[in-house]
Coordinates of C-alpha atoms in Angstrom, one line a residue:
M1 CA 200.0 185.1 339.5
N2 CA 198.4 188.3 337.9
I3 CA 198.4 190.7 340.3
P4 CA 197.1 194.2 338.5
S5 CA 199.7 196.9 339.2
S6 CA 198.8 200.1 342.1
K7 CA 197.6 202.3 339.5
A8 CA 194.8 199.7 337.7
L9 CA 193.7 199.3 341.4
I10 CA 193.2 203.1 341.8
K11 CA 192.2 203.9 337.4
E12 CA 189.4 200.9 339.2
G13 CA 189.1 202.7 342.2
Q14 CA 188.2 206.0 340.4
E15 CA 185.9 204.7 338.0
I16 CA 183.5 203.1 340.8
S17 CA 183.8 206.2 342.7
S18 CA 181.8 208.6 339.8
W19 CA 179.9 205.9 339.1
R20 CA 178.9 206.0 342.2
I21 CA 179.1 209.8 342.4
F22 CA 176.4 209.4 339.4
L23 CA 174.0 207.1 340.5
L24 CA 173.8 209.3 344.1
S25 CA 173.2 212.0 342.1
T26 CA 170.5 211.0 340.0
V27 CA 169.0 209.5 342.8
T28 CA 168.6 212.4 345.1
L29 CA 167.3 214.7 341.6
V30 CA 164.7 212.4 341.6
L31 CA 163.7 212.3 344.9
L32 CA 164.2 215.9 345.1
I33 CA 161.8 216.3 342.6
L34 CA 159.3 213.4 343.5
F35 CA 159.0 215.4 347.3
W36 CA 158.5 219.1 345.5
R37 CA 155.9 217.1 343.4
M38 CA 154.4 215.7 346.4
G39 CA 152.8 219.3 347.1
D40 CA 151.5 219.3 344.2
F41 CA 149.4 216.7 345.6
K42 CA 148.1 217.2 348.5
Q43 CA 143.9 218.9 348.8
D44 CA 144.2 222.0 350.5
P45 CA 140.3 222.7 351.9
F46 CA 140.8 225.8 351.1
I47 CA 142.3 225.4 347.8
T48 CA 139.0 222.2 347.1
E49 CA 136.4 224.3 348.5
T50 CA 137.3 227.8 346.6
L51 CA 137.6 225.6 343.2
S52 CA 134.1 223.8 343.9
I53 CA 132.2 227.6 343.9
Q54 CA 131.0 230.2 341.0
G55 CA 133.0 232.4 340.8
E56 CA 131.3 236.4 339.8
A57 CA 133.5 238.2 337.6
L58 CA 132.0 241.3 339.0
S59 CA 132.7 240.9 342.4
G60 CA 135.7 239.8 341.5
S61 CA 136.7 243.3 339.5
K62 CA 135.5 245.1 342.6
L63 CA 138.0 243.3 345.1
F64 CA 140.5 243.5 342.6
K65 CA 140.0 247.8 343.1
I66 CA 140.3 247.9 346.2
N67 CA 143.5 244.9 346.7
C68 CA 145.0 244.2 343.8
V69 CA 145.7 248.2 341.4
G70 CA 148.3 249.5 343.4
C71 CA 151.0 246.8 342.7
H72 CA 148.7 246.0 338.6
G73 CA 147.8 248.6 337.3
I74 CA 143.7 249.5 337.2
S75 CA 142.8 247.4 334.6
A76 CA 146.0 244.1 335.9
Q77 CA 148.5 245.7 333.3
G78 CA 151.7 245.1 335.6
F79 CA 153.3 247.2 337.3
V80 CA 155.0 246.4 340.5
G81 CA 152.7 243.5 340.2
P82 CA 153.7 241.7 337.2
D83 CA 151.0 242.1 334.3
L84 CA 147.3 239.7 334.4
H85 CA 146.5 239.3 331.4
E86 CA 147.8 235.5 330.5
V87 CA 148.6 234.8 333.9
T88 CA 145.2 232.2 334.1
Q89 CA 146.7 230.6 330.6
E90 CA 150.1 230.1 332.4
M91 CA 149.0 228.8 335.9
S92 CA 146.9 226.4 337.5
D93 CA 143.9 228.1 339.4
K94 CA 145.6 226.5 342.4
K95 CA 149.1 228.1 342.1
I96 CA 147.2 231.4 341.3
I97 CA 145.0 231.2 344.7
N98 CA 148.4 229.8 346.9
Q99 CA 149.8 233.0 345.5
V100 CA 147.4 234.9 346.3
I101 CA 146.6 233.9 349.8
R102 CA 150.9 231.7 350.7
G103 CA 152.0 235.7 348.5
L104 CA 155.0 233.1 347.2
T105 CA 156.5 236.0 345.3
P106 CA 157.8 239.1 346.8
P107 CA 156.8 241.7 347.1
M108 CA 153.2 239.9 347.2
P109 CA 151.7 239.6 350.0
S110 CA 149.5 236.7 351.6
F111 CA 145.4 237.7 351.6
E112 CA 143.2 236.3 354.4
I113 CA 139.7 235.9 352.2
E114 CA 137.1 233.7 352.1
P115 CA 136.7 231.1 349.7
Q116 CA 133.7 233.0 347.6
S117 CA 135.9 236.5 347.0
M118 CA 139.3 233.8 345.6
A119 CA 135.9 231.9 343.3
D120 CA 134.9 235.4 342.3
L121 CA 138.5 236.7 342.2
L122 CA 139.4 233.9 340.1
E123 CA 136.5 234.5 337.8
Y124 CA 137.7 238.2 336.8
M125 CA 141.3 236.8 336.0
H126 CA 140.3 234.1 334.2
S127 CA 137.9 237.3 331.8
L128 CA 141.4 239.5 331.6
N129 CA 141.6 237.1 329.1

């Protein structure tokens, strides 16, 4: 009879444990990424409505001057908040809308805004490029 030594059994158990840890870590990471990405696929009625409306940059400029210049500067060059001249190239319209209505990054406040006004503001932001 060939009976493995206790050291061999312990080593084999450690290899299995390392493999299980790696596998569980990988599965956990994949699931976290999937759940995080699922949030991008949910249809928010406000966003859907806003994106279906043609905005007007002039109206958006007026809204910006009333609500945003204190943090983003008079010409959106940045002040307390970031420079917005390339934001529409860096973020999707959906993410920009979420940022405005939810204030996702402090100290940015959330804003209650009508879909037409949000479409106008978005059009103004596109005009900054």
